[in-house]
JSON list of C-alpha atoms in Angstrom, two decimals:
[
{"chain": "A", "resi": 225, "resn": "MET", "atom": "CA", "xyz": [20.29, 13.08, 6.40]},
{"chain": "A", "resi": 226, "resn": "PRO", "atom": "CA", "xyz": [17.00, 14.84, 9.31]},
{"chain": "A", "resi": 227, "resn": "SER", "atom": "CA", "xyz": [14.12, 12.93, 9.34]},
{"chain": "A", "resi": 228, "resn": "PHE", "atom": "CA", "xyz": [10.57, 15.59, 9.39]},
{"chain": "A", "resi": 229, "resn": "GLY", "atom": "CA", "xyz": [7.16, 14.93, 10.25]},
{"chain": "A", "resi": 230, "resn": "ILE", "atom": "CA", "xyz": [4.91, 11.48, 10.60]},
{"chain": "A", "resi": 231, "resn": "LYS", "atom": "CA", "xyz": [6.65, 8.52, 9.52]},
{"chain": "A", "resi": 232, "resn": "ALA", "atom": "CA", "xyz": [3.34, 6.86, 7.34]},
{"chain": "A", "resi": 233, "resn": "GLN", "atom": "CA", "xyz": [3.06, 2.94, 6.02]},
{"chain": "A", "resi": 234, "resn": "VAL", "atom": "CA", "xyz": [0.66, 2.43, 3.02]},
{"chain": "A", "resi": 235, "resn": "ASP", "atom": "CA", "xyz": [-1.78, 0.19, 3.31]},
{"chain": "A", "resi": 236, "resn": "ARG", "atom": "CA", "xyz": [-2.72, -0.40, -0.41]},
{"chain": "A", "resi": 237, "resn": "LEU", "atom": "CA", "xyz": [-3.99, 1.64, -3.16]},
{"chain": "A", "resi": 238, "resn": "ALA", "atom": "CA", "xyz": [-7.44, 4.13, -2.80]},
{"chain": "A", "resi": 239, "resn": "GLY", "atom": "CA", "xyz": [-7.88, 5.50, -6.29]},
{"chain": "A", "resi": 240, "resn": "VAL", "atom": "CA", "xyz": [-6.03, 7.69, -9.66]},
{"chain": "A", "resi": 241, "resn": "CYS", "atom": "CA", "xyz": [-7.06, 10.49, -10.96]},
{"chain": "A", "resi": 242, "resn": "LYS", "atom": "CA", "xyz": [-6.81, 11.01, -14.03]},
{"chain": "A", "resi": 243, "resn": "ASN", "atom": "CA", "xyz": [-6.16, 14.68, -16.04]},
{"chain": "A", "resi": 244, "resn": "THR", "atom": "CA", "xyz": [-6.92, 14.11, -19.26]},
{"chain": "A", "resi": 245, "resn": "VAL", "atom": "CA", "xyz": [-5.69, 17.81, -20.10]},
{"chain": "A", "resi": 246, "resn": "ARG", "atom": "CA", "xyz": [-2.51, 18.27, -18.53]},
{"chain": "A", "resi": 247, "resn": "GLY", "atom": "CA", "xyz": [-1.66, 14.21, -19.38]},
{"chain": "A", "resi": 248, "resn": "ILE", "atom": "CA", "xyz": [-1.59, 14.02, -15.38]},
{"chain": "A", "resi": 249, "resn": "VAL", "atom": "CA", "xyz": [-2.11, 10.11, -13.70]},
{"chain": "A", "resi": 250, "resn": "THR", "atom": "CA", "xyz": [-2.32, 10.52, -10.16]},
{"chain": "A", "resi": 251, "resn": "LEU", "atom": "CA", "xyz": [-1.85, 6.67, -7.67]},
{"chain": "A", "resi": 252, "resn": "VAL", "atom": "CA", "xyz": [-3.60, 8.11, -4.49]},
{"chain": "A", "resi": 253, "resn": "SER", "atom": "CA", "xyz": [-3.07, 5.61, -1.80]},
{"chain": "A", "resi": 254, "resn": "ARG", "atom": "CA", "xyz": [-3.99, 5.27, 1.86]},
{"chain": "A", "resi": 255, "resn": "CYS", "atom": "CA", "xyz": [-2.10, 5.39, 4.53]},
{"chain": "A", "resi": 256, "resn": "HIS", "atom": "CA", "xyz": [-1.18, 5.29, 8.44]},
{"chain": "A", "resi": 257, "resn": "ALA", "atom": "CA", "xyz": [0.21, 6.98, 10.55]},
{"chain": "A", "resi": 258, "resn": "GLU", "atom": "CA", "xyz": [3.42, 5.45, 12.16]},
{"chain": "A", "resi": 259, "resn": "GLY", "atom": "CA", "xyz": [4.98, 7.72, 14.60]},
{"chain": "A", "resi": 260, "resn": "GLY", "atom": "CA", "xyz": [6.86, 11.00, 13.94]},
{"chain": "A", "resi": 261, "resn": "GLN", "atom": "CA", "xyz": [5.53, 14.46, 14.69]},
{"chain": "A", "resi": 262, "resn": "GLU", "atom": "CA", "xyz": [3.58, 17.74, 13.10]},
{"chain": "A", "resi": 263, "resn": "GLN", "atom": "CA", "xyz": [5.76, 20.60, 12.49]},
{"chain": "A", "resi": 264, "resn": "ILE", "atom": "CA", "xyz": [5.60, 23.28, 10.74]},
{"chain": "A", "resi": 265, "resn": "SER", "atom": "CA", "xyz": [7.25, 23.71, 7.73]},
{"chain": "A", "resi": 266, "resn": "GLU", "atom": "CA", "xyz": [7.69, 27.40, 5.76]},
{"chain": "A", "resi": 267, "resn": "GLU", "atom": "CA", "xyz": [6.83, 25.16, 2.99]},
{"chain": "A", "resi": 268, "resn": "GLY", "atom": "CA", "xyz": [3.26, 23.82, 4.35]},
{"chain": "A", "resi": 269, "resn": "THR", "atom": "CA", "xyz": [2.63, 27.34, 5.33]},
{"chain": "A", "resi": 270, "resn": "ALA", "atom": "CA", "xyz": [3.57, 28.61, 1.38]},
{"chain": "A", "resi": 271, "resn": "ALA", "atom": "CA", "xyz": [1.33, 26.32, 0.45]},
{"chain": "A", "resi": 272, "resn": "ARG", "atom": "CA", "xyz": [-1.02, 27.26, 2.79]},
{"chain": "A", "resi": 273, "resn": "ARG", "atom": "CA", "xyz": [-0.73, 31.45, 2.23]},
{"chain": "A", "resi": 274, "resn": "GLY", "atom": "CA", "xyz": [-1.42, 30.38, -2.00]},
{"chain": "A", "resi": 275, "resn": "ASP", "atom": "CA", "xyz": [2.59, 31.52, -2.15]},
{"chain": "A", "resi": 276, "resn": "THR", "atom": "CA", "xyz": [3.41, 27.70, -4.29]}
]
């Protein structure tokens, strides 16, 4: 399986966000980059344009 983008190491839990209307809980982690290289992808470009 190919590897893309930046390899990240998770440091710790930074926060928890809760959307009670939609019933969604999001865990937010603090990370740091360990290696790799930034790359532009079709998915990232579409998200930036708002095409998702």
